[in-house]
Amino acid sequence: MSQVTSAPLPVRSPLPASLAGSSVLIIGGSSGIGLGAARLLHSLDVRVVIAGRDKARLDAAVADIRSGDGDAEVLGTVVDAADEDSIRAAVEFTGTLDHVLLTAGGYVGAGPIESIDPKDARTAYEQRVWAALAIARASVGRLPAGGSITLTSGLLVTRPRPATAGAIAVAGGVETLVGSLAVELAPRRLRVNGVRYGQFDTPLLRGVGGLPTDEAVAAAGANAPLGRFGTPEEAGAASVVLMANPYFNGQVITIDGGQSLV
Ligand SMILES: NC(=O)c1ccc[n+]([C@@H]2O[C@H](COP(=O)([O-])OP(=O)(O)OC[C@H]3O[C@@H](n4cnc5c(N)ncnc54)[C@H](OP(=O)(O)O)[C@@H]3O)[C@@H](O)[C@H]2O)c1
């Protein structure tokens, strides 16, 4: 369990293989980027607990992860990231915990400024910013020295588009939290980082982008600098790097296939 200490951060290999034997809770792990990260972690012999709201989706994702390479335990637990009690229950359910990844959330609250539904804007805040604070509050007492929390942002923070303010302001809030939590938790030798994602082919992107088929996704992705959108595993791998390397702290790294350059 973490506590303020004069002992330095433990040294361990910064390579992802060093995560073997550890335990990771992924809130938002039943789909998309979180599921991509869960599959990779399972293949590294990491115990994975995934959490999301929909039980059937969760059960299918657990089966999917278990079917991949790796023998470590895979569990699922229902959670609403907007509800702190629910997050505390998920942390309790997880038991031993070395790293937390928060990818829960969708694209709620978008639209022209006059038509933003305040209820949606509040939901966006609760499931992204409040969830990040709640997971930090719930997990700091359990994470060991060197443990980490990885949060989620998006490229629209630095490459804004019209009619996105209500949805994307919360991602900016999450980026701010990365730094403030990192300095607060460093004396406990805990780390907080974030990933700013470009466009990745997930159920969320397909829904928001009106891309119902693989052909539609390929056609839309052809305009990206590398000629396609990223895969969920490519996205999830960025968070695995942040968990594994003990000297990443307080950083928001961008993975976007070069999209931020054009
Ligand atoms: N895909 C992209 O291109 C992209 C780009 C930039 C940023 N992002 C951000 O990355 C995150 C993951 O996106 P994704 O594309 O992987 O989406 P996704 O495929 O829709 O997956 C979202 C996951 O979060 C869970 N979730 C959603 N709301 C939740 C809540 N209130 N409580 C608990 N779990 C919840 C979902 O399960 P349930 O619905 O069953 O709860 C699901 O497991 C999102 O925050 C998104 O805004 C994605």
CSV table of C-alpha atoms in Angstrom, one decimal, chain A:
chain,number,residue,atom,x,y,z
A,1,MET,CA,0.0,0.0,0.0
A,2,SER,CA,1.3,3.5,-0.9
A,3,GLN,CA,2.3,6.0,1.7
A,4,VAL,CA,4.5,9.1,1.8
A,5,THR,CA,8.0,7.8,1.9
A,6,SER,CA,11.6,8.9,1.6
A,7,ALA,CA,12.5,5.7,-0.2
A,8,PRO,CA,13.0,6.3,-4.0
A,9,LEU,CA,10.9,4.8,-6.7
A,10,PRO,CA,11.8,1.1,-7.1
A,11,VAL,CA,13.9,0.4,-10.2
A,12,ARG,CA,12.5,-2.3,-12.6
A,13,SER,CA,12.8,-3.0,-16.2
A,14,PRO,CA,10.9,-0.4,-18.3
A,15,LEU,CA,10.0,-3.0,-20.9
A,16,PRO,CA,6.3,-4.2,-21.0
A,17,ALA,CA,7.4,-7.7,-20.2
A,18,SER,CA,8.2,-6.5,-16.7
A,19,LEU,CA,4.5,-6.2,-16.1
A,20,ALA,CA,4.1,-10.0,-16.0
A,21,GLY,CA,2.5,-11.1,-12.7
A,22,SER,CA,1.0,-7.7,-12.0
A,23,SER,CA,-2.7,-6.9,-11.7
A,24,VAL,CA,-4.4,-4.2,-13.8
A,25,LEU,CA,-8.0,-2.8,-13.5
A,26,ILE,CA,-9.3,-1.3,-16.8
A,27,ILE,CA,-12.5,0.7,-16.4
A,28,GLY,CA,-13.8,0.8,-19.9
A,29,GLY,CA,-12.2,-2.5,-20.7
A,30,SER,CA,-15.2,-4.2,-22.3
A,31,SER,CA,-14.7,-2.4,-25.7
A,32,GLY,CA,-12.4,-0.5,-28.0
A,33,ILE,CA,-9.2,0.9,-26.6
A,34,GLY,CA,-9.6,-0.6,-23.1
A,35,LEU,CA,-10.3,-4.0,-24.6
A,36,GLY,CA,-7.2,-3.6,-26.9
A,37,ALA,CA,-5.1,-2.9,-23.8
A,38,ALA,CA,-6.6,-5.8,-21.9
A,39,ARG,CA,-5.7,-8.2,-24.7
A,40,LEU,CA,-2.1,-7.0,-24.8
A,41,LEU,CA,-1.8,-7.2,-21.0
A,42,HIS,CA,-3.2,-10.7,-21.0
A,43,SER,CA,-0.6,-11.8,-23.5
A,44,LEU,CA,2.1,-10.4,-21.1
A,45,ASP,CA,0.8,-12.6,-18.3
A,46,VAL,CA,-0.8,-9.8,-16.5
A,47,ARG,CA,-3.9,-10.4,-14.3
A,48,VAL,CA,-6.7,-8.2,-15.9
A,49,VAL,CA,-9.9,-7.0,-14.4
A,50,ILE,CA,-12.1,-5.2,-16.9
A,51,ALA,CA,-15.1,-3.0,-15.9
A,52,GLY,CA,-18.0,-1.5,-17.8
A,53,ARG,CA,-21.7,-0.9,-17.4
A,54,ASP,CA,-23.2,-3.6,-19.7
A,55,LYS,CA,-22.9,-7.1,-18.2
A,56,ALA,CA,-23.4,-8.9,-21.5
A,57,ARG,CA,-20.7,-6.8,-23.2
A,58,LEU,CA,-18.4,-7.4,-20.3
A,59,ASP,CA,-18.9,-11.2,-20.3
A,60,ALA,CA,-18.2,-11.3,-24.1
A,61,ALA,CA,-15.1,-9.3,-23.6
A,62,VAL,CA,-13.8,-11.5,-20.8
A,63,ALA,CA,-14.3,-14.5,-23.0
A,64,ASP,CA,-12.5,-12.8,-25.9
A,65,ILE,CA,-9.5,-11.9,-23.7
A,66,ARG,CA,-9.3,-15.4,-22.2
A,67,SER,CA,-9.3,-16.9,-25.7
A,68,GLY,CA,-6.0,-15.1,-26.4
A,69,ASP,CA,-2.4,-16.1,-25.5
A,70,GLY,CA,-1.8,-16.0,-21.8
A,71,ASP,CA,-2.7,-17.9,-18.6
A,72,ALA,CA,-3.3,-15.1,-16.1
A,73,GLU,CA,-6.7,-14.5,-14.5
A,74,VAL,CA,-9.2,-12.4,-16.4
A,75,LEU,CA,-12.3,-11.1,-14.5
A,76,GLY,CA,-15.1,-8.7,-15.3
A,77,THR,CA,-17.1,-6.4,-12.9
A,78,VAL,CA,-20.0,-4.1,-13.7
A,79,VAL,CA,-19.2,-0.5,-12.9
A,80,ASP,CA,-20.6,3.0,-13.7
A,81,ALA,CA,-17.6,5.3,-13.9
A,82,ALA,CA,-19.7,8.3,-13.0
A,83,ASP,CA,-20.5,6.8,-9.6
A,84,GLU,CA,-17.8,6.8,-6.9
A,85,ASP,CA,-19.3,4.1,-4.9
A,86,SER,CA,-19.4,1.9,-8.0
A,87,ILE,CA,-15.7,2.6,-8.6
A,88,ARG,CA,-14.8,1.8,-5.0
A,89,ALA,CA,-16.7,-1.5,-5.4
A,90,ALA,CA,-14.7,-2.3,-8.6
A,91,VAL,CA,-11.4,-1.5,-6.8
A,92,GLU,CA,-12.5,-3.7,-3.9
A,93,PHE,CA,-13.5,-6.5,-6.3
A,94,THR,CA,-10.1,-6.3,-8.0
A,95,GLY,CA,-8.2,-6.9,-4.8
A,96,THR,CA,-4.5,-6.8,-5.6
A,97,LEU,CA,-3.9,-3.8,-7.8
A,98,ASP,CA,-0.7,-2.5,-9.5
A,99,HIS,CA,-2.0,-0.3,-12.2
A,100,VAL,CA,-5.3,1.3,-13.3
A,101,LEU,CA,-6.4,2.3,-16.8
A,102,LEU,CA,-9.4,4.5,-17.2
A,103,THR,CA,-10.9,4.5,-20.8
A,104,ALA,CA,-14.6,4.7,-19.9
A,105,GLY,CA,-16.7,7.3,-21.5
A,106,GLY,CA,-18.1,8.2,-24.8
A,107,TYR,CA,-18.6,11.3,-26.9
A,108,VAL,CA,-21.4,12.9,-24.9
A,109,GLY,CA,-22.3,16.6,-24.9
A,110,ALA,CA,-21.3,17.5,-28.5
A,111,GLY,CA,-23.2,19.8,-30.7
A,112,PRO,CA,-23.5,23.6,-31.5
A,113,ILE,CA,-23.1,25.6,-28.4
A,114,GLU,CA,-26.7,26.8,-28.1
A,115,SER,CA,-28.1,23.2,-28.4
A,116,ILE,CA,-25.8,21.5,-25.8
A,117,ASP,CA,-28.0,19.6,-23.3
A,118,PRO,CA,-26.8,20.6,-19.8
A,119,LYS,CA,-27.6,17.1,-18.7
A,120,ASP,CA,-25.3,15.6,-21.3
A,121,ALA,CA,-22.5,18.1,-20.4
A,122,ARG,CA,-22.9,17.0,-16.8
A,123,THR,CA,-22.8,13.4,-17.8
A,124,ALA,CA,-19.6,14.0,-19.7
A,125,TYR,CA,-18.0,15.6,-16.7
A,126,GLU,CA,-19.1,12.8,-14.3
A,127,GLN,CA,-17.9,10.0,-16.5
A,128,ARG,CA,-14.6,11.5,-17.5
A,129,VAL,CA,-13.3,14.1,-14.9
A,130,TRP,CA,-15.1,13.0,-11.8
A,131,ALA,CA,-14.4,9.3,-12.7
A,132,ALA,CA,-10.7,10.2,-12.9
A,133,LEU,CA,-10.8,11.8,-9.5
A,134,ALA,CA,-12.8,9.0,-8.0
A,135,ILE,CA,-10.5,6.3,-9.3
A,136,ALA,CA,-7.5,8.2,-7.8
A,137,ARG,CA,-9.4,8.5,-4.5
A,138,ALA,CA,-10.4,4.8,-4.5
A,139,SER,CA,-7.0,3.4,-5.6
A,140,VAL,CA,-4.3,5.4,-3.9
A,141,GLY,CA,-4.5,3.4,-0.7
A,142,ARG,CA,-4.0,0.1,-2.6
A,143,LEU,CA,-1.5,0.8,-5.3
A,144,PRO,CA,2.1,-0.1,-4.4
A,145,ALA,CA,5.2,2.1,-5.0
A,146,GLY,CA,5.7,2.3,-8.7
A,147,GLY,CA,2.0,1.7,-9.4
A,148,SER,CA,0.2,4.0,-11.8
A,149,ILE,CA,-3.0,5.5,-13.0
A,150,THR,CA,-3.4,6.1,-16.7
A,151,LEU,CA,-6.2,8.5,-17.9
A,152,THR,CA,-7.7,9.2,-21.3
A,153,SER,CA,-7.8,12.3,-23.5
A,154,GLY,CA,-8.3,13.0,-27.2
A,155,LEU,CA,-6.7,14.9,-30.0
A,156,LEU,CA,-9.7,17.4,-30.2
A,157,VAL,CA,-8.1,19.0,-27.1
A,158,THR,CA,-5.3,20.4,-29.2
A,159,ARG,CA,-7.0,20.2,-32.7
A,160,PRO,CA,-10.4,21.6,-31.9
A,161,ARG,CA,-13.4,21.4,-34.3
A,162,PRO,CA,-16.6,23.3,-34.2
A,163,ALA,CA,-19.5,21.9,-32.2
A,164,THR,CA,-17.2,19.8,-29.9
A,165,ALA,CA,-16.8,22.1,-26.9
A,166,GLY,CA,-19.4,20.4,-24.6
A,167,ALA,CA,-17.9,17.0,-25.2
A,168,ILE,CA,-14.2,17.7,-25.3
A,169,ALA,CA,-13.8,20.3,-22.5
A,170,VAL,CA,-13.8,17.3,-20.1
A,171,ALA,CA,-10.8,15.7,-21.9
A,172,GLY,CA,-8.9,19.0,-21.3
A,173,GLY,CA,-9.9,18.7,-17.7
A,174,VAL,CA,-8.5,15.2,-17.6
A,175,GLU,CA,-5.2,16.4,-19.0
A,176,THR,CA,-5.0,19.0,-16.2
A,177,LEU,CA,-5.7,16.3,-13.7
A,178,VAL,CA,-2.7,14.3,-14.9
A,179,GLY,CA,-0.2,16.9,-13.8
A,180,SER,CA,-2.0,17.9,-10.6
A,181,LEU,CA,-2.4,14.3,-9.4
A,182,ALA,CA,1.1,13.4,-10.5
A,183,VAL,CA,2.7,16.0,-8.2
A,184,GLU,CA,0.3,15.1,-5.3
A,185,LEU,CA,1.0,11.3,-5.5
A,186,ALA,CA,4.7,11.3,-6.3
A,187,PRO,CA,5.6,11.4,-2.6
A,188,ARG,CA,3.8,8.1,-2.4
A,189,ARG,CA,5.8,6.9,-5.4
A,190,LEU,CA,2.7,6.6,-7.5
A,191,ARG,CA,2.5,7.8,-11.1
A,192,VAL,CA,-0.2,9.4,-13.1
A,193,ASN,CA,-0.1,9.7,-16.9
A,194,GLY,CA,-2.5,10.2,-19.8
A,195,VAL,CA,-2.9,9.3,-23.4
A,196,ARG,CA,-4.2,11.7,-26.0
A,197,TYR,CA,-5.7,9.5,-28.8
A,198,GLY,CA,-6.2,10.4,-32.4
A,199,GLN,CA,-8.7,8.3,-34.4
A,200,PHE,CA,-8.9,4.6,-33.6
A,201,ASP,CA,-11.3,2.0,-35.1
A,202,THR,CA,-13.5,1.3,-32.2
A,203,PRO,CA,-17.3,0.9,-31.7
A,204,LEU,CA,-17.3,4.5,-30.4
A,205,LEU,CA,-15.6,5.9,-33.5
A,206,ARG,CA,-17.9,3.9,-35.8
A,207,GLY,CA,-21.0,5.2,-34.0
A,208,VAL,CA,-19.9,8.8,-33.8
A,209,GLY,CA,-18.5,8.9,-37.3
A,210,GLY,CA,-21.5,7.1,-38.9
A,211,LEU,CA,-19.2,4.3,-40.1
A,212,PRO,CA,-21.3,1.1,-40.0
A,213,THR,CA,-19.0,-1.1,-42.1
A,214,ASP,CA,-15.3,-2.1,-42.5
A,215,GLU,CA,-15.5,-0.5,-46.0
A,216,ALA,CA,-16.8,2.8,-44.6
A,217,VAL,CA,-14.1,2.8,-41.9
A,218,ALA,CA,-11.4,2.1,-44.5
A,219,ALA,CA,-12.7,4.9,-46.8
A,220,ALA,CA,-12.7,7.4,-44.0
A,221,GLY,CA,-9.3,6.3,-42.7
A,222,ALA,CA,-7.7,6.7,-46.1
A,223,ASN,CA,-7.5,10.4,-45.4
A,224,ALA,CA,-5.4,9.9,-42.3
A,225,PRO,CA,-1.6,10.5,-42.8
A,226,LEU,CA,-0.8,6.8,-42.6
A,227,GLY,CA,-3.8,5.8,-44.8
A,228,ARG,CA,-5.9,4.2,-42.1
A,229,PHE,CA,-7.2,4.7,-38.5
A,230,GLY,CA,-5.3,3.0,-35.7
A,231,THR,CA,-6.3,-0.3,-34.2
A,232,PRO,CA,-7.6,-0.7,-30.6
A,233,GLU,CA,-4.4,-2.7,-29.8
A,234,GLU,CA,-2.2,0.1,-31.1
A,235,ALA,CA,-4.1,2.6,-28.9
A,236,GLY,CA,-4.0,0.3,-25.9
A,237,ALA,CA,-0.3,-0.3,-26.3
A,238,ALA,CA,0.4,3.3,-25.5
A,239,SER,CA,-1.1,2.9,-22.0
A,240,VAL,CA,0.9,-0.3,-21.5
A,241,VAL,CA,4.1,1.6,-22.2
A,242,LEU,CA,3.2,4.2,-19.6
A,243,MET,CA,2.4,1.5,-17.0
A,244,ALA,CA,5.6,-0.4,-17.7
A,245,ASN,CA,8.2,2.3,-17.7
A,246,PRO,CA,8.6,3.5,-14.0
A,247,TYR,CA,10.0,6.9,-15.0
A,248,PHE,CA,6.9,8.1,-17.0
A,249,ASN,CA,5.1,10.5,-14.6
A,250,GLY,CA,2.8,13.4,-15.2
A,251,GLN,CA,2.9,13.1,-19.0
A,252,VAL,CA,0.2,13.1,-21.6
A,253,ILE,CA,1.5,11.3,-24.6
A,254,THR,CA,-0.1,11.6,-28.0
A,255,ILE,CA,-0.7,8.6,-30.3
A,256,ASP,CA,-2.4,9.7,-33.5
A,257,GLY,CA,-0.5,8.3,-36.6
A,258,GLY,CA,0.8,11.9,-37.2
A,259,GLN,CA,-2.7,13.4,-37.5
A,260,SER,CA,-1.8,16.3,-35.2
A,261,LEU,CA,0.8,17.4,-37.8
A,262,VAL,CA,-1.5,18.0,-40.7
